[in-house]
Amino acid sequence: MLTETRPRDVQVAELVPRVLVLRSRTWERLKFEVEYGRQQGTTSNSYLLKAAQPTLLDPPGESFSQLYLKELAQQIDLRQLRYLILSHVNSNRLVTVKALLERAPQMTLVCSKAGAVTLRAALGDQLQLWIPRSDTPLDVGDGWQLEFIAAATPRWPDGLITVDRQHHIVFTDKLFGAHVCSDSLYDEQWKKLDEDRAYYFECLHAAQPRQVESILDRIAELTPPPHLYAPAHGPIVKFSRSRLFQDYRDWCHAQTEQETTVALFYASAYGNTAILANAIAQGLTAAGVQVAAINCETTPPAEMQALIHSSDGFIVGSPTLGGHMPTQVQTALGFILAEGNKTKLAGVFGSYGWSGEAIDDIEQKLLDAGYTLGFETLRVKFTPTAADLEKCQAAAQEFAQALKKLRKSRTVLQPSLVEAQVNRTAQAVNRVVGSLCILTTLPEGCTYMTQAAAILVSSVSQASFNPPGVTVSLPQQWADSLCLVGDRFVLNILKEGSPLVRQFQQAQRLGEQQLATLGLKSASSGAPILLDALAYIECTVESRMKCGDHWLIYAVVDSGELLQTTGLTAIQHRKTS
């Protein structure tokens, strides 16, 4: 924590000839948000390129506007500015942008397509905008060209990175920064920055490792490699470029390797819900849970659906707009209610101005669907306070502990290096744990897989080890003519959350046309293997026993294979009165 207190100022320095940095500095904690929690102060870095067509990058937010504009006017006549590049757009920065445009209306604003939408909505359609493409550099005069890397993430969907190949500088915005304030322009004592950099990553990027890795890949392709990383906050990265780049790789990998994953769905009209989401994400990360942050406004529906199936729990955050949740949140919630597994843990949070109906609506829909909430729903009126963010972090840690307990109480069969070396049939048999399966068999006289009989079964158990065998309970009316002694069938073992469960629950058999819509391949008996299953085993009926209104079938396993290497076996959870 800082012991030194000095007034805010703007430090100006030359990085290379004609490239200046203007570091708006505060020696105290800038905001109450979690990312400033180490209380080391911070800098908001802006860059001025004194090219034939002078170009400015990333002015600071409102709290620095007056100091910054006064110092900028000492460095250049604002009427000469040709371009203003915005690596991302937010309401705080817009105050300074608006003040700049009043003094320099001739400027063209350079931003991503998503950033342009925000700018037009806030400042009007009369703006002069230039939206870069990856194959079209911006010429700022005398052969000095700037290139751009799309850097969209859930937190900054309008992210943009600027590359100055002539001076070997990459302006990295939110990557490679740290919330520290000092007189040092560069990272000479980079070892002392390790904890601050790790904390900065944890707060800003731990919930979006896949997107960060994609951006890192693009930076790694640059030739020749950059000499400087010029971030939005903290010192310029000169002496620890390779080390910090690899740290980011390692930190991303560590997040994606966590055993437990939570999908954090949110939309934010005024930024308040996003602040809550960031605090929850940081709390989950600190508790050892991987967070997949999903900005519902920019994430494709297919990606949302995939995360619903692959995550261990869901948390949904929403503002209230006109008494309702935004359409994008409705879409995400619809996917969760239709396709999510009701045994997974859920959570709800949101901000509101007056009534907060959206938060209550989400909570009630999840409870009605049978979900258990992992923490008491968080409702925050207007802008979150420091106390609100502490509650978010505490709720996230409570959610993480509940999730880990739930995970331990369930059977999780993940492949290991040893398991990979045993035969594939044994791997498949190991997935039978009283599981939900689809039994398929080809009746006598049928030739095509789509003519097969298929039924969803839940009373399945491993009955013998040598030879490997299973028992399956089948309804009498179904088994009277099928699965006789000597008949062969395929047991398709389903993955938790699989849409096949719902599809097969409505009828005991699918008609030929319906079965034809699924991905199939033929087993040696001719019965279809469902390619969307977790695993399958092919069996031969050895014996049958009449048990009330069902037949109990004992069958020997002939062969089998894992079709997906990760996932939980779907289990039938019967309701009790």
Coordinates of C-alpha atoms in Angstrom, one line a residue:
M1 CA 0.0 0.0 0.0
L2 CA 1.2 3.5 -0.8
T3 CA 2.6 5.6 2.0
E4 CA 3.4 8.5 -0.3
T5 CA 0.6 11.0 -1.1
R6 CA 1.1 13.5 -3.9
P7 CA -1.3 15.5 -6.0
R8 CA -2.5 14.2 -9.3
D9 CA -0.4 15.1 -12.3
V10 CA 0.4 14.2 -15.9
Q11 CA 3.9 12.9 -16.6
V12 CA 5.1 13.5 -20.2
A13 CA 8.0 11.5 -21.7
E14 CA 9.3 10.5 -25.1
L15 CA 9.4 6.8 -25.8
V16 CA 11.1 7.1 -29.2
P17 CA 11.4 10.2 -31.4
R18 CA 8.0 11.7 -32.1
V19 CA 6.2 9.3 -29.8
L20 CA 5.1 10.7 -26.4
V21 CA 3.4 9.2 -23.5
L22 CA 1.2 11.3 -21.2
R23 CA 0.7 9.4 -18.0
S24 CA -2.1 10.8 -15.9
R25 CA -1.1 9.7 -12.4
T26 CA -2.9 9.3 -9.1
W27 CA -1.0 8.2 -6.0
E28 CA -4.1 7.1 -4.2
R29 CA -6.6 4.4 -5.0
L30 CA -8.5 5.7 -8.0
K31 CA -11.8 3.9 -7.6
F32 CA -13.3 1.4 -5.2
E33 CA -13.5 -1.3 -7.8
V34 CA -11.8 -4.6 -7.1
E35 CA -9.0 -4.2 -9.6
Y36 CA -7.6 -1.2 -7.6
G37 CA -7.6 -3.3 -4.4
R38 CA -3.8 -3.3 -3.9
Q39 CA -4.0 0.5 -3.4
Q40 CA -0.8 1.3 -5.3
G41 CA -2.3 4.1 -7.2
T42 CA -2.4 3.9 -11.0
T43 CA -1.6 5.7 -14.2
S44 CA -3.8 6.2 -17.2
N45 CA -1.5 6.2 -20.2
S46 CA -2.3 8.1 -23.4
Y47 CA 0.0 8.4 -26.4
L48 CA 0.7 11.2 -28.9
L49 CA 2.2 10.4 -32.2
K50 CA 3.7 13.6 -33.7
A51 CA 3.4 12.4 -37.3
A52 CA 2.6 14.5 -40.4
Q53 CA -1.0 13.8 -39.4
P54 CA -0.8 14.0 -35.6
T55 CA -2.5 11.1 -33.9
L56 CA -3.7 10.7 -30.3
L57 CA -4.4 7.3 -28.5
D58 CA -6.6 6.7 -25.6
P59 CA -7.3 9.8 -23.5
P60 CA -8.0 9.2 -19.8
G61 CA -11.3 9.2 -18.1
E62 CA -13.3 12.0 -16.5
S63 CA -11.3 12.3 -13.3
F64 CA -8.2 13.3 -15.3
S65 CA -9.9 15.3 -18.1
Q66 CA -8.9 18.9 -17.1
L67 CA -5.4 18.1 -16.1
Y68 CA -4.8 16.0 -19.2
L69 CA -6.3 18.5 -21.7
K70 CA -4.2 21.3 -20.2
E71 CA -1.0 19.3 -20.5
L72 CA -1.9 18.0 -24.0
A73 CA -2.3 21.6 -25.2
Q74 CA 1.3 22.2 -24.1
Q75 CA 2.5 19.4 -26.4
I76 CA 0.5 20.2 -29.5
D77 CA -2.0 22.6 -31.0
L78 CA -5.2 20.6 -30.6
R79 CA -6.4 22.0 -33.9
Q80 CA -3.7 20.0 -35.6
L81 CA -4.9 16.6 -34.4
R82 CA -5.9 14.5 -37.3
Y83 CA -6.9 11.1 -35.6
L84 CA -8.0 10.0 -32.2
I85 CA -7.6 6.2 -31.7
L86 CA -9.8 4.6 -29.0
S87 CA -8.8 1.1 -28.0
H88 CA -12.1 0.8 -26.2
V89 CA -15.0 3.1 -25.4
N90 CA -16.7 3.6 -22.0
S91 CA -18.8 6.2 -20.4
N92 CA -15.9 7.5 -18.3
R93 CA -13.7 8.1 -21.3
L94 CA -16.5 9.6 -23.3
V95 CA -16.4 12.7 -21.1
T96 CA -12.8 13.4 -22.2
V97 CA -13.6 12.5 -25.8
K98 CA -16.4 15.0 -25.9
A99 CA -14.2 17.7 -24.4
L100 CA -11.5 17.0 -27.0
L101 CA -14.0 17.1 -29.9
E102 CA -15.2 20.6 -28.7
R103 CA -11.6 21.8 -29.0
A104 CA -10.6 19.7 -32.1
P105 CA -13.8 19.0 -34.1
Q106 CA -11.6 18.2 -37.2
M107 CA -10.5 14.9 -35.7
T108 CA -11.5 11.5 -37.2
L109 CA -12.2 8.9 -34.5
V110 CA -10.6 5.5 -35.1
C111 CA -12.3 2.6 -33.3
S112 CA -13.8 -0.9 -33.8
K113 CA -17.2 -1.5 -35.2
A114 CA -18.6 -2.1 -31.8
G115 CA -17.0 1.0 -30.5
A116 CA -18.5 3.0 -33.3
V117 CA -22.0 2.0 -32.2
T118 CA -21.3 3.2 -28.7
L119 CA -19.9 6.5 -30.0
R120 CA -22.8 7.3 -32.3
A121 CA -25.3 6.5 -29.6
A122 CA -23.5 8.8 -27.1
L123 CA -22.3 11.6 -29.3
G124 CA -24.5 11.5 -32.4
D125 CA -24.3 10.4 -36.1
Q126 CA -22.3 13.5 -37.2
L127 CA -19.0 12.0 -36.0
Q128 CA -16.2 11.4 -38.4
L129 CA -15.3 7.7 -37.9
W130 CA -12.9 5.3 -39.4
I131 CA -13.2 1.6 -38.7
P132 CA -10.0 -0.3 -39.4
R133 CA -9.8 -3.6 -41.1
S134 CA -6.9 -6.0 -40.5
D135 CA -5.7 -5.6 -44.0
T136 CA -5.9 -1.8 -44.2
P137 CA -3.3 0.2 -42.2
L138 CA -3.8 3.8 -41.2
D139 CA -1.3 6.1 -42.9
V140 CA -0.4 9.0 -40.6
G141 CA 2.1 10.5 -43.1
D142 CA 5.6 10.0 -44.4
G143 CA 5.2 6.3 -44.7
W144 CA 4.3 5.9 -41.0
Q145 CA 1.6 3.3 -40.9
L146 CA -0.4 1.9 -38.0
E147 CA -1.9 -1.6 -38.1
F148 CA -4.7 -2.9 -35.9
I149 CA -5.5 -6.2 -34.1
A150 CA -9.2 -6.9 -33.2
A151 CA -9.1 -7.5 -29.4
A152 CA -12.8 -8.1 -28.5
T153 CA -13.4 -9.8 -25.1
P154 CA -16.5 -10.2 -23.0
R155 CA -15.4 -7.2 -20.8
W156 CA -14.3 -5.0 -23.7
P157 CA -16.2 -6.2 -26.8
D158 CA -15.0 -3.2 -28.7
G159 CA -11.3 -3.8 -27.9
L160 CA -8.6 -2.7 -30.4
I161 CA -4.8 -3.0 -30.3
T162 CA -2.6 -0.7 -32.4
V163 CA 0.7 -1.8 -33.9
D164 CA 3.4 0.7 -34.9
R165 CA 5.9 -1.4 -36.8
Q166 CA 8.1 1.5 -37.7
H167 CA 9.0 2.1 -34.0
H168 CA 8.4 -1.5 -32.9
I169 CA 5.6 -0.5 -30.4
V170 CA 2.4 -2.3 -29.7
F171 CA -0.2 -0.2 -27.9
T172 CA -1.8 -3.0 -25.9
D173 CA -4.6 -1.2 -24.0
K174 CA -5.7 -3.5 -21.2
L175 CA -3.0 -6.2 -21.7
F176 CA 0.3 -6.2 -19.9
G177 CA -0.7 -3.4 -17.5
A178 CA -0.6 -2.9 -13.7
H179 CA -2.3 -0.5 -11.3
V180 CA 0.8 1.0 -9.8
C181 CA 2.1 4.6 -9.8
S182 CA 5.7 5.7 -9.6
D183 CA 8.2 8.1 -11.3
S184 CA 9.6 5.1 -13.3
L185 CA 8.5 5.2 -16.9
Y186 CA 9.7 1.7 -17.7
D187 CA 9.7 -1.7 -15.9
E188 CA 13.4 -1.7 -14.9
Q189 CA 12.6 -3.3 -11.6
W190 CA 10.1 -5.7 -13.1
K191 CA 10.5 -8.4 -10.4
K192 CA 8.9 -6.0 -7.9
L193 CA 5.9 -5.8 -10.3
D194 CA 5.1 -9.5 -10.3
E195 CA 2.4 -9.5 -7.7
D196 CA 0.7 -6.3 -9.1
R197 CA 0.8 -7.7 -12.6
A198 CA -0.7 -11.1 -11.4
Y199 CA -3.4 -9.3 -9.5
Y200 CA -4.2 -7.1 -12.5
F201 CA -4.6 -10.2 -14.7
E202 CA -6.7 -12.0 -12.1
C203 CA -9.1 -9.0 -11.9
L204 CA -9.3 -8.1 -15.5
H205 CA -8.6 -11.2 -17.6
A206 CA -9.0 -14.4 -15.6
A207 CA -12.7 -14.6 -16.7
Q208 CA -11.8 -14.4 -20.4
P209 CA -8.7 -16.6 -20.9
R210 CA -9.7 -18.0 -24.3
Q211 CA -10.1 -14.5 -25.8
V212 CA -6.9 -13.3 -24.3
E213 CA -5.0 -16.3 -25.7
S214 CA -6.4 -15.5 -29.1
I215 CA -5.0 -12.0 -28.9
L216 CA -1.7 -13.2 -27.7
D217 CA -1.5 -15.5 -30.7
R218 CA -1.9 -12.5 -33.0
I219 CA 0.8 -10.5 -31.1
A220 CA 3.2 -13.5 -31.3
E221 CA 2.8 -13.4 -35.1
L222 CA 4.3 -9.9 -35.4
T223 CA 7.6 -9.7 -37.2
P224 CA 9.9 -8.3 -36.2
P225 CA 8.8 -8.7 -32.6
P226 CA 8.0 -5.5 -30.7
H227 CA 10.5 -3.6 -28.6
L228 CA 7.9 -2.0 -26.4
Y229 CA 4.4 -2.9 -25.0
A230 CA 2.6 0.4 -24.3
P231 CA -0.3 -0.5 -22.0
A232 CA -3.2 1.6 -20.7
H233 CA -2.0 1.4 -17.1
G234 CA 1.3 1.2 -15.3
P235 CA 4.9 1.2 -16.6
I236 CA 5.9 0.8 -20.3
V237 CA 7.0 -2.8 -20.8
K238 CA 10.6 -2.8 -22.1
F239 CA 12.8 -5.1 -19.9
S240 CA 10.4 -7.9 -19.3
R241 CA 8.5 -8.3 -22.5
S242 CA 9.2 -12.0 -23.0
R243 CA 8.7 -12.9 -19.4
L244 CA 5.4 -11.0 -19.1
F245 CA 4.1 -12.4 -22.4
Q246 CA 4.8 -16.0 -21.1
D247 CA 3.2 -15.1 -17.8
Y248 CA 0.0 -14.2 -19.6
R249 CA 0.2 -17.5 -21.4
D250 CA 0.7 -19.4 -18.2
W251 CA -2.0 -17.6 -16.4
C252 CA -4.5 -18.2 -19.2
H253 CA -3.6 -21.9 -19.2
A254 CA -4.0 -22.2 -15.4
Q255 CA -7.5 -20.8 -15.7
T256 CA -8.6 -23.2 -18.5
E257 CA -7.1 -26.1 -16.5
Q258 CA -9.3 -25.6 -13.5
E259 CA -11.6 -28.6 -12.7
T260 CA -14.7 -26.5 -12.1
T261 CA -16.2 -24.0 -14.5
V262 CA -18.9 -21.4 -14.0
A263 CA -20.6 -19.6 -16.9
L264 CA -21.2 -16.0 -15.9
F265 CA -23.9 -14.5 -18.2
Y266 CA -24.6 -10.8 -18.1
A267 CA -25.6 -7.6 -19.9
S268 CA -24.9 -4.1 -18.7
A269 CA -26.8 -1.0 -19.9
Y270 CA -24.9 1.6 -17.9
G271 CA -21.8 -0.4 -16.7
N272 CA -23.1 -1.1 -13.2
T273 CA -24.0 -4.8 -13.8
A274 CA -20.7 -5.3 -15.5
I275 CA -18.9 -3.9 -12.3
L276 CA -20.8 -6.5 -10.3
A277 CA -20.0 -9.3 -12.8
N278 CA -16.3 -8.4 -12.5
A279 CA -16.4 -8.6 -8.7
I280 CA -18.1 -12.0 -8.8
A281 CA -15.6 -13.3 -11.4
Q282 CA -12.7 -12.2 -9.3
G283 CA -14.2 -13.9 -6.2
L284 CA -14.7 -17.1 -8.1
T285 CA -11.2 -17.0 -9.6
A286 CA -9.7 -16.4 -6.1
A287 CA -11.6 -19.5 -4.9
G288 CA -10.0 -21.7 -7.7
V289 CA -12.9 -21.8 -10.1
Q290 CA -12.6 -21.1 -13.8
V291 CA -14.9 -18.4 -15.0
A292 CA -16.3 -18.1 -18.5
A293 CA -17.6 -14.6 -18.7
I294 CA -20.3 -14.2 -21.3
N295 CA -21.4 -10.7 -22.4
C296 CA -24.8 -11.6 -23.7
E297 CA -24.8 -8.5 -26.0
T298 CA -21.9 -9.7 -28.1
T299 CA -21.6 -13.5 -27.6
P300 CA -23.1 -15.8 -30.4
P301 CA -26.0 -18.0 -29.3
A302 CA -24.1 -21.2 -30.2
E303 CA -21.3 -20.2 -27.8
M304 CA -23.8 -19.6 -25.1
Q305 CA -25.3 -23.0 -25.6
A306 CA -22.0 -24.8 -25.6
L307 CA -21.0 -23.2 -22.3
I308 CA -24.4 -24.2 -20.8
H309 CA -23.6 -27.8 -21.5
S310 CA -19.9 -27.7 -20.5
S311 CA -20.0 -25.6 -17.3
D312 CA -20.7 -26.8 -13.8
G313 CA -22.9 -23.9 -12.8
F314 CA -24.5 -20.7 -14.1
I315 CA -24.7 -17.2 -12.7
V316 CA -27.0 -14.7 -14.5
G317 CA -26.8 -10.9 -14.2
S318 CA -29.1 -8.3 -15.6
P319 CA -30.1 -4.7 -15.4
T320 CA -33.8 -3.7 -15.4
L321 CA -34.9 -1.8 -18.5
G322 CA -38.5 -0.6 -18.5
G323 CA -39.4 -3.3 -16.0
H324 CA -37.8 -6.1 -18.0
M325 CA -34.5 -7.9 -18.6
P326 CA -32.8 -7.0 -21.9
T327 CA -33.5 -9.3 -24.9
Q328 CA -30.0 -10.7 -24.8
V329 CA -30.4 -11.9 -21.2
Q330 CA -33.8 -13.4 -22.1
T331 CA -32.0 -15.4 -24.8
A332 CA -29.4 -16.7 -22.5
L333 CA -31.9 -17.5 -19.8
G334 CA -34.0 -19.3 -22.3
F335 CA -31.1 -21.6 -23.3
I336 CA -30.4 -22.3 -19.6
L337 CA -34.1 -23.2 -18.9
A338 CA -34.4 -25.3 -22.1
E339 CA -31.0 -27.1 -22.2
G340 CA -29.3 -26.7 -18.8
N341 CA -29.1 -29.6 -16.3
K342 CA -31.3 -28.7 -13.3
T343 CA -28.9 -30.4 -10.9
K344 CA -26.3 -27.6 -11.6
L345 CA -26.0 -24.7 -9.2
A346 CA -27.3 -21.3 -10.3
G347 CA -27.0 -17.7 -9.1
V348 CA -28.6 -14.3 -9.9
F349 CA -27.4 -10.7 -9.5
G350 CA -28.2 -7.3 -11.1
S351 CA -28.4 -3.6 -10.8
Y352 CA -31.5 -1.4 -11.2
G353 CA -32.6 2.2 -10.9
W354 CA -36.1 1.9 -9.5
S355 CA -37.9 -1.4 -9.3
G356 CA -35.5 -4.3 -10.3
E357 CA -38.2 -6.6 -11.8
A358 CA -35.7 -8.3 -14.1
I359 CA -33.7 -9.7 -11.2
D360 CA -36.8 -11.1 -9.5
D361 CA -38.0 -12.5 -12.8
I362 CA -34.7 -14.4 -13.4
E363 CA -34.6 -15.7 -9.9
Q364 CA -38.2 -17.0 -10.0
K365 CA -37.8 -18.7 -13.4
L366 CA -34.7 -20.5 -12.2
L367 CA -36.4 -21.7 -9.0
D368 CA -39.5 -22.8 -10.9
A369 CA -37.4 -24.8 -13.3
G370 CA -35.9 -26.7 -10.3
Y371 CA -32.5 -25.0 -10.0
T372 CA -30.8 -24.5 -6.6
L373 CA -29.3 -21.1 -5.9
G374 CA -25.8 -21.0 -4.7
F375 CA -26.1 -17.6 -2.9
E376 CA -28.8 -15.2 -1.9
T377 CA -29.7 -13.1 -5.0
L378 CA -27.7 -9.8 -5.2
R379 CA -29.7 -6.7 -5.9
V380 CA -27.8 -3.3 -6.2
K381 CA -29.5 0.0 -6.7
F382 CA -27.7 2.4 -9.0
T383 CA -23.9 2.5 -8.9
P384 CA -22.3 -0.3 -6.7
T385 CA -20.5 0.8 -3.6
A386 CA -17.4 -0.8 -2.1
A387 CA -19.6 -2.7 0.3
D388 CA -21.7 -4.0 -2.6
L389 CA -18.6 -5.4 -4.3
E390 CA -17.4 -7.0 -1.1
K391 CA -20.8 -8.8 -1.0
C392 CA -20.3 -9.9 -4.5
Q393 CA -17.0 -11.4 -3.8
A394 CA -18.3 -13.1 -0.6
A395 CA -21.3 -14.5 -2.6
A396 CA -18.9 -15.8 -5.3
Q397 CA -16.8 -17.6 -2.7
E398 CA -19.9 -19.1 -1.2
F399 CA -21.0 -20.3 -4.6
A400 CA -17.6 -21.8 -5.3
Q401 CA -17.6 -23.8 -2.1
A402 CA -21.1 -25.1 -2.7
L403 CA -20.1 -26.0 -6.2
K404 CA -17.0 -28.0 -5.1
K405 CA -19.1 -29.9 -2.5
L406 CA -21.7 -30.7 -5.1
R407 CA -19.0 -31.9 -7.5
K408 CA -17.4 -34.1 -4.9
S409 CA -20.8 -35.7 -4.2
R410 CA -21.2 -36.8 -7.8
T411 CA -19.4 -39.3 -9.9
V412 CA -17.0 -37.6 -12.2
L413 CA -15.3 -40.0 -14.6
Q414 CA -12.5 -38.1 -16.4
P415 CA -9.9 -39.9 -18.5
S416 CA -6.4 -40.2 -17.2
L417 CA -3.1 -41.2 -18.7
V418 CA -3.4 -44.7 -17.3
E419 CA -7.0 -45.1 -18.4
A420 CA -6.0 -44.0 -22.0
Q421 CA -3.8 -47.1 -22.2
V422 CA -6.5 -49.7 -21.3
N423 CA -8.7 -51.1 -24.0
R424 CA -11.5 -49.0 -25.4
T425 CA -14.2 -51.4 -24.3
A426 CA -13.2 -51.1 -20.6
Q427 CA -13.2 -47.3 -20.9
A428 CA -16.8 -47.4 -22.2
V429 CA -18.0 -49.9 -19.6
N430 CA -16.6 -47.6 -16.8
R431 CA -19.1 -45.0 -17.9
V432 CA -22.1 -47.1 -16.9
V433 CA -23.1 -45.9 -13.4
G434 CA -26.9 -46.4 -13.3
S435 CA -26.9 -44.0 -16.2
L436 CA -29.3 -42.6 -18.8
C437 CA -28.7 -44.5 -22.0
I438 CA -30.4 -44.9 -25.3
L439 CA -30.7 -48.5 -26.3
T440 CA -30.8 -49.2 -30.1
T441 CA -31.4 -52.5 -31.9
L442 CA -32.1 -53.5 -35.4
P443 CA -35.3 -55.6 -35.6
E444 CA -35.3 -58.8 -37.7
G445 CA -36.0 -58.0 -41.4
C446 CA -34.8 -54.4 -41.1
T447 CA -31.8 -53.3 -43.2
Y448 CA -31.2 -49.6 -42.5
M449 CA -30.0 -47.9 -39.3
T450 CA -32.9 -45.5 -39.5
Q451 CA -35.3 -48.5 -39.1
A452 CA -33.9 -49.3 -35.7
A453 CA -35.9 -49.4 -32.5
A454 CA -34.6 -47.0 -29.9
I455 CA -35.6 -46.3 -26.3
L456 CA -34.4 -44.2 -23.4
V457 CA -33.5 -46.4 -20.4
S458 CA -32.4 -45.4 -17.0
S459 CA -32.2 -48.7 -15.0
V460 CA -28.7 -49.7 -16.2
S461 CA -26.0 -51.3 -14.1
Q462 CA -22.8 -53.2 -14.5
A463 CA -23.5 -56.7 -13.5
S464 CA -20.2 -58.6 -14.1
F465 CA -16.5 -57.9 -14.7
N466 CA -15.3 -61.0 -16.4
P467 CA -16.8 -61.1 -18.9
P468 CA -18.0 -57.5 -18.7
G469 CA -21.7 -57.5 -18.6
V470 CA -24.7 -55.2 -17.9
T471 CA -28.3 -55.4 -16.8
V472 CA -31.0 -53.3 -18.4
S473 CA -34.6 -53.0 -17.3
L474 CA -37.0 -52.7 -20.3
P475 CA -40.8 -52.2 -20.4
Q476 CA -42.7 -55.3 -21.1
Q477 CA -44.5 -54.1 -24.2
W478 CA -41.2 -53.0 -25.7
A479 CA -39.2 -56.2 -24.8
D480 CA -41.8 -58.8 -25.7
S481 CA -40.4 -58.9 -29.3
L482 CA -37.0 -57.3 -28.9
C483 CA -33.8 -58.0 -27.0
L484 CA -34.4 -61.8 -27.0
V485 CA -31.6 -64.2 -26.0
G486 CA -29.0 -64.0 -28.7
D487 CA -30.1 -60.6 -30.0
R488 CA -27.5 -57.8 -30.1
F489 CA -28.0 -54.1 -29.2
V490 CA -26.1 -50.9 -28.6
L491 CA -26.2 -49.0 -25.3
N492 CA -25.5 -45.3 -26.1
I493 CA -24.4 -43.8 -22.8
L494 CA -25.5 -40.1 -22.6
K495 CA -23.6 -37.1 -21.4
E496 CA -25.1 -34.9 -18.7
G497 CA -27.0 -32.0 -20.3
S498 CA -27.4 -33.8 -23.6
P499 CA -30.4 -32.7 -25.6
L500 CA -30.9 -36.3 -26.6
V501 CA -32.5 -37.0 -23.2
R502 CA -35.3 -34.5 -23.8
Q503 CA -35.7 -35.7 -27.4
F504 CA -36.2 -39.4 -26.4
Q505 CA -38.3 -38.8 -23.3
Q506 CA -41.5 -38.1 -25.2
A507 CA -41.8 -41.5 -26.9
Q508 CA -40.5 -45.0 -26.4
R509 CA -39.5 -45.3 -30.0
L510 CA -38.6 -42.7 -32.6
G511 CA -40.0 -43.1 -36.0
E512 CA -37.7 -43.7 -38.9
Q513 CA -37.8 -40.1 -40.1
Q514 CA -36.9 -38.7 -36.6
L515 CA -34.0 -41.1 -36.1
A516 CA -32.6 -40.1 -39.5
T517 CA -32.0 -36.5 -38.2
L518 CA -29.3 -37.7 -35.7
G519 CA -25.7 -38.4 -36.3
L520 CA -25.3 -42.1 -36.7
K521 CA -22.8 -44.8 -37.5
S522 CA -23.3 -48.5 -37.7
A523 CA -22.2 -51.0 -35.1
S524 CA -21.1 -54.5 -36.2
S525 CA -24.7 -55.7 -35.5
G526 CA -26.1 -53.0 -37.8
A527 CA -27.7 -51.2 -34.8
P528 CA -27.0 -47.4 -34.8
I529 CA -24.4 -45.7 -32.6
L530 CA -25.5 -42.2 -31.7
L531 CA -22.4 -40.0 -32.4
D532 CA -23.6 -37.4 -29.8
A533 CA -23.4 -39.9 -27.0
L534 CA -20.6 -39.9 -24.4
A535 CA -19.7 -43.6 -25.1
Y536 CA -21.3 -46.7 -26.4
I537 CA -21.1 -50.5 -25.8
E538 CA -22.4 -53.2 -28.1
C539 CA -23.9 -56.2 -26.3
T540 CA -25.3 -59.7 -26.8
V541 CA -28.3 -60.8 -24.7
E542 CA -27.4 -63.8 -22.5
S543 CA -30.5 -64.1 -20.4
R544 CA -33.8 -62.5 -19.5
M545 CA -36.0 -62.5 -16.4
K546 CA -39.6 -61.3 -16.0
C547 CA -39.8 -58.7 -13.2
G548 CA -43.4 -57.3 -12.8
D549 CA -44.2 -55.0 -15.7
H550 CA -40.5 -55.1 -16.9
W551 CA -38.0 -57.5 -18.4
L552 CA -34.5 -57.6 -16.8
I553 CA -32.0 -58.2 -19.6
Y554 CA -28.5 -59.5 -18.8
A555 CA -26.1 -58.9 -21.7
V556 CA -22.4 -59.5 -22.3
V557 CA -20.4 -56.5 -23.6
D558 CA -18.8 -57.3 -27.0
S559 CA -17.1 -54.0 -27.7
G560 CA -17.3 -50.3 -26.9
E561 CA -15.6 -47.0 -27.3
L562 CA -15.5 -43.5 -25.8
L563 CA -16.9 -40.9 -28.2
Q564 CA -16.1 -37.9 -26.0
T565 CA -13.1 -37.8 -23.7
T566 CA -14.6 -35.5 -21.0
G567 CA -18.0 -35.2 -19.4
L568 CA -20.3 -36.4 -16.7
T569 CA -22.5 -39.5 -17.3
A570 CA -26.2 -38.4 -17.3
I571 CA -28.1 -39.9 -14.4
Q572 CA -31.8 -40.1 -13.9
H573 CA -32.9 -38.1 -10.8
R574 CA -36.3 -39.4 -9.9
K575 CA -38.7 -37.2 -7.8
T576 CA -39.8 -38.5 -4.5
S577 CA -43.0 -37.6 -2.7

